[in-house]
Amino acid sequence: MVPQPEPMPVVFPARLIPAKATLRRPVALPEYVPARMLNEFVYCPRLFFYEWVEGVFAHSADTVEGALRHDTLGEKPEAMPAAGDNAERIHSRSVTMTSETHHLIATIDLVEGDGDRVSPVDYKRGAPRDLDGVLEAWPADRVQVCVQALILRDNGYRCDEAVLYYNATKQRVRVAIGEDVVTETLDALRRARALAAAGIIPPPLVDSPKCPGCSLVGICLPDETRAAMAWRESEADTGTQLDLFAQDDTEDAPHVVHEEIRRLVPARDDLRPLYVTGYGFTVGKSNDVLQVKEKGQLVQEVRIREVSQVSVFGSVSLTAGAVQVLCEAERPVAHFSMGGWFYGLTQGLGLKNVFLRKEQFRRAEDEAFCLGVAREIVASKIRNQRTLLQRNHVEPPARAIDALRRLARQVLDAGQLDTLLGLEGTAAHYYFSNLLGMLKVEDETEPPAFDFTTRNRRPPRDPVNALLSFGYSMLARDLTITCHAVGFDPFMGFYHQPRFGRPALALDLMEGFRPLIVDSAVITAINTRMVTRDDFIRVGPSVALTPKGRKRFITAYEQRMDALVTHPLFGYRVNYRRVLEIQARLLARVVTGELARYPGFETR
């Protein structure tokens, strides 16, 4: 990690410390603890926990640059004279050694010295710590080079100091390996082993300047986690949301008004989905480029590093080489029927952490927990349906608006899942019976180009239902991929019951986003004439999109997914695809006990 200026000392509020029910994930650290592991523990115990206890890692520009730099420096390990050889000059790169006394291991960038007196040299990307003009090593770096010095001592060398070379300023900073530094390092080693054995994730840092440069900030969500903890506590203490939120007189959803949450993740991902739809296409690869061909003729090329996922429809073939390179790059392939039915995914190994999935299955057997999560999900869905009617209906129906407000409140008092299903069904009746009023009519004397009376599926019997069904399939795909990325099993839900082949948890997360993403994309596609009646085909009682119509609606869907929206809990703007990931990670916090309640996503 790149050292950052240390924040002022703070005391983490007791009410924001994870609850006693937080998932315990005790593990034993490796027999020989790497020096880099202690560096990360001192830098941030939560980062250490993610990487070394849960096995979660993500690259950033800094980590990639650091890895390339170390590969260059240590391209070929060099021999090092044994202790006692009294070599006139020691200058050895990429030296790997262990300490049997302390059970430590390190690969040292450079060892220099003469005789038996040596100094480890470690290369760092950033700048040294500047205290009133005095340059010092950062605490995490100091511990790391002390580990290297202890290892050298344990192998018979005399090591009284270490050197840190900071590339940003081209300066060397010397660290005296005295008793105080050794004590600091061994204490860090003891505390790191104790944290791993306890298995309880530490709370996030408070407003730390370290967070923006951390490669795991999008997984850790430090400010978001603390805000959600405070939201939970404010409701428990006052029965309202007055600490962080103000309640609008006409809206049910909370909105940030006081505490500013830093947006530490990009508003949008640079990667984009690739859709391949049509008959007889083949997806292959040449080096790091995907090639889409039709009857052997090249149709399109796209770099793999620019693709987030690949969706194929109907009789599209993928070569073995393309599948392998996509799995290696952790780019999932989603398979759809030509009619838009989501079959499943082809992907690599994905997240190897099983702790979250174990707790997910345990929580799924807890009826009270499932009911609590389901209430929040359904309440958010109904409020978002109400919001969409208020925004888009030509004459918002007062009876339906009032009924949806009332139903959203009743949902939070539902005593069992069956009651919740009934309330959700009643809300759906009010919502869909008024959906036609959100579709624009150019000439009121003519029959509407798109008619809609009620929601139907399997098969959809009118164009609007065909669009809704196709959009829900794509959203289910996106949330299935998100569940895998976060570490969930998408087939074990808390609201939707397990059923063969159904991604129940993805459907749970999807409920609140149906109106905001899919329904909104359908309304936009129809009202802007992105799709017309000519984009549908009727086969018996069913209606389906033509290939041209499917492409047009995919464009509308992706435009909606890329639209920026203000997160109601955190106050910053991100696109909907990023919101899906944030919400899934918040649900993971609830499952592991770090948060007591799932904050659903709602807009004004």
Short mmCIF file of N, CA and C in Angstrom, two decimals, residues 1-2 4 36 40 43-44 47-48 50-51 56-64 210-222 264-266 578 581 585:
data_model
loop_
_atom_site.label_atom_id
_atom_site.label_comp_id
_atom_site.label_asym_id
_atom_site.label_seq_id
_atom_site.Cartn_x
_atom_site.Cartn_y
_atom_site.Cartn_z
N MET A 1 0.83 -1.20 0.00
CA MET A 1 0.00 0.00 0.00
C MET A 1 0.87 1.25 0.00
N VAL A 2 0.38 2.32 -0.57
CA VAL A 2 1.10 3.59 -0.60
C VAL A 2 0.87 4.33 0.71
N GLN A 4 0.12 7.04 3.37
CA GLN A 4 -0.57 8.32 3.33
C GLN A 4 -0.35 9.03 4.65
N ARG A 36 5.28 -8.34 4.40
CA ARG A 36 4.25 -7.50 3.81
C ARG A 36 2.95 -7.59 4.58
N GLU A 40 0.79 -4.40 6.19
CA GLU A 40 -0.62 -4.10 5.98
C GLU A 40 -1.39 -4.07 7.30
N TYR A 43 -0.62 -0.70 8.76
CA TYR A 43 -1.25 0.32 7.92
C TYR A 43 -2.74 0.41 8.20
N CYS A 44 -3.41 -0.75 8.21
CA CYS A 44 -4.86 -0.77 8.47
C CYS A 44 -5.27 -2.19 8.85
N LEU A 47 -7.80 -3.76 6.43
CA LEU A 47 -7.19 -4.21 5.19
C LEU A 47 -6.51 -5.56 5.39
N PHE A 48 -5.76 -5.68 6.49
CA PHE A 48 -5.11 -6.95 6.83
C PHE A 48 -6.14 -8.07 6.93
N TYR A 50 -9.16 -8.33 5.55
CA TYR A 50 -9.70 -8.70 4.25
C TYR A 50 -8.73 -9.57 3.47
N GLU A 51 -7.46 -9.16 3.44
CA GLU A 51 -6.51 -9.85 2.58
C GLU A 51 -6.01 -11.16 3.17
N VAL A 56 -9.36 -11.77 0.40
CA VAL A 56 -9.90 -10.86 -0.62
C VAL A 56 -8.78 -9.93 -1.09
N PHE A 57 -8.64 -9.80 -2.39
CA PHE A 57 -7.61 -8.91 -2.92
C PHE A 57 -8.13 -8.26 -4.20
N ALA A 58 -7.77 -7.03 -4.40
CA ALA A 58 -8.13 -6.32 -5.64
C ALA A 58 -6.97 -5.42 -6.01
N HIS A 59 -6.68 -5.35 -7.30
CA HIS A 59 -5.58 -4.50 -7.77
C HIS A 59 -6.07 -3.06 -7.96
N SER A 60 -5.17 -2.14 -7.75
CA SER A 60 -5.38 -0.74 -8.12
C SER A 60 -4.18 -0.32 -8.96
N ALA A 61 -4.22 0.91 -9.45
CA ALA A 61 -3.08 1.40 -10.24
C ALA A 61 -1.80 1.37 -9.41
N ASP A 62 -1.91 1.67 -8.10
CA ASP A 62 -0.73 1.68 -7.24
C ASP A 62 -0.16 0.28 -7.06
N THR A 63 -1.03 -0.72 -6.81
CA THR A 63 -0.54 -2.08 -6.59
C THR A 63 0.06 -2.67 -7.86
N VAL A 64 -0.55 -2.34 -9.01
CA VAL A 64 0.00 -2.84 -10.28
C VAL A 64 1.37 -2.23 -10.52
N LYS A 210 -5.81 7.47 4.38
CA LYS A 210 -5.30 6.23 3.80
C LYS A 210 -6.32 5.61 2.84
N CYS A 211 -7.59 5.81 3.11
CA CYS A 211 -8.64 5.09 2.38
C CYS A 211 -8.67 5.38 0.88
N PRO A 212 -8.56 6.64 0.43
CA PRO A 212 -8.68 6.88 -1.01
C PRO A 212 -7.68 6.11 -1.86
N GLY A 213 -6.48 5.84 -1.34
CA GLY A 213 -5.49 5.13 -2.12
C GLY A 213 -5.50 3.63 -1.93
N CYS A 214 -6.41 3.11 -1.13
CA CYS A 214 -6.45 1.68 -0.83
C CYS A 214 -7.10 0.91 -1.97
N SER A 215 -6.51 -0.19 -2.37
CA SER A 215 -7.06 -0.98 -3.47
C SER A 215 -8.37 -1.65 -3.10
N LEU A 216 -8.64 -1.82 -1.79
CA LEU A 216 -9.85 -2.51 -1.36
C LEU A 216 -10.94 -1.55 -0.90
N VAL A 217 -10.81 -0.28 -1.20
CA VAL A 217 -11.79 0.69 -0.68
C VAL A 217 -13.19 0.40 -1.20
N GLY A 218 -13.32 -0.11 -2.43
CA GLY A 218 -14.63 -0.43 -2.97
C GLY A 218 -15.26 -1.66 -2.32
N ILE A 219 -14.45 -2.48 -1.67
CA ILE A 219 -14.95 -3.64 -0.94
C ILE A 219 -15.19 -3.28 0.52
N CYS A 220 -14.27 -2.53 1.10
CA CYS A 220 -14.35 -2.13 2.51
C CYS A 220 -15.49 -1.14 2.75
N LEU A 221 -15.66 -0.17 1.84
CA LEU A 221 -16.66 0.90 2.00
C LEU A 221 -16.61 1.50 3.41
N PRO A 222 -15.49 2.10 3.79
CA PRO A 222 -15.33 2.55 5.18
C PRO A 222 -16.34 3.60 5.62
N LEU A 264 -15.41 7.31 -2.44
CA LEU A 264 -14.06 6.78 -2.63
C LEU A 264 -13.99 5.78 -3.77
N VAL A 265 -15.13 5.48 -4.39
CA VAL A 265 -15.15 4.58 -5.53
C VAL A 265 -15.54 5.39 -6.77
N PRO A 266 -15.10 4.98 -7.94
CA PRO A 266 -15.48 5.71 -9.16
C PRO A 266 -16.99 5.71 -9.34
N ARG A 578 -23.01 0.63 -10.29
CA ARG A 578 -22.22 0.72 -9.06
C ARG A 578 -23.12 0.58 -7.84
N GLU A 581 -23.68 -3.02 -6.73
CA GLU A 581 -22.58 -3.59 -5.96
C GLU A 581 -22.58 -3.07 -4.53
N ARG A 585 -22.97 -5.30 -1.09
CA ARG A 585 -21.96 -5.31 -0.03
C ARG A 585 -22.58 -4.88 1.31
#
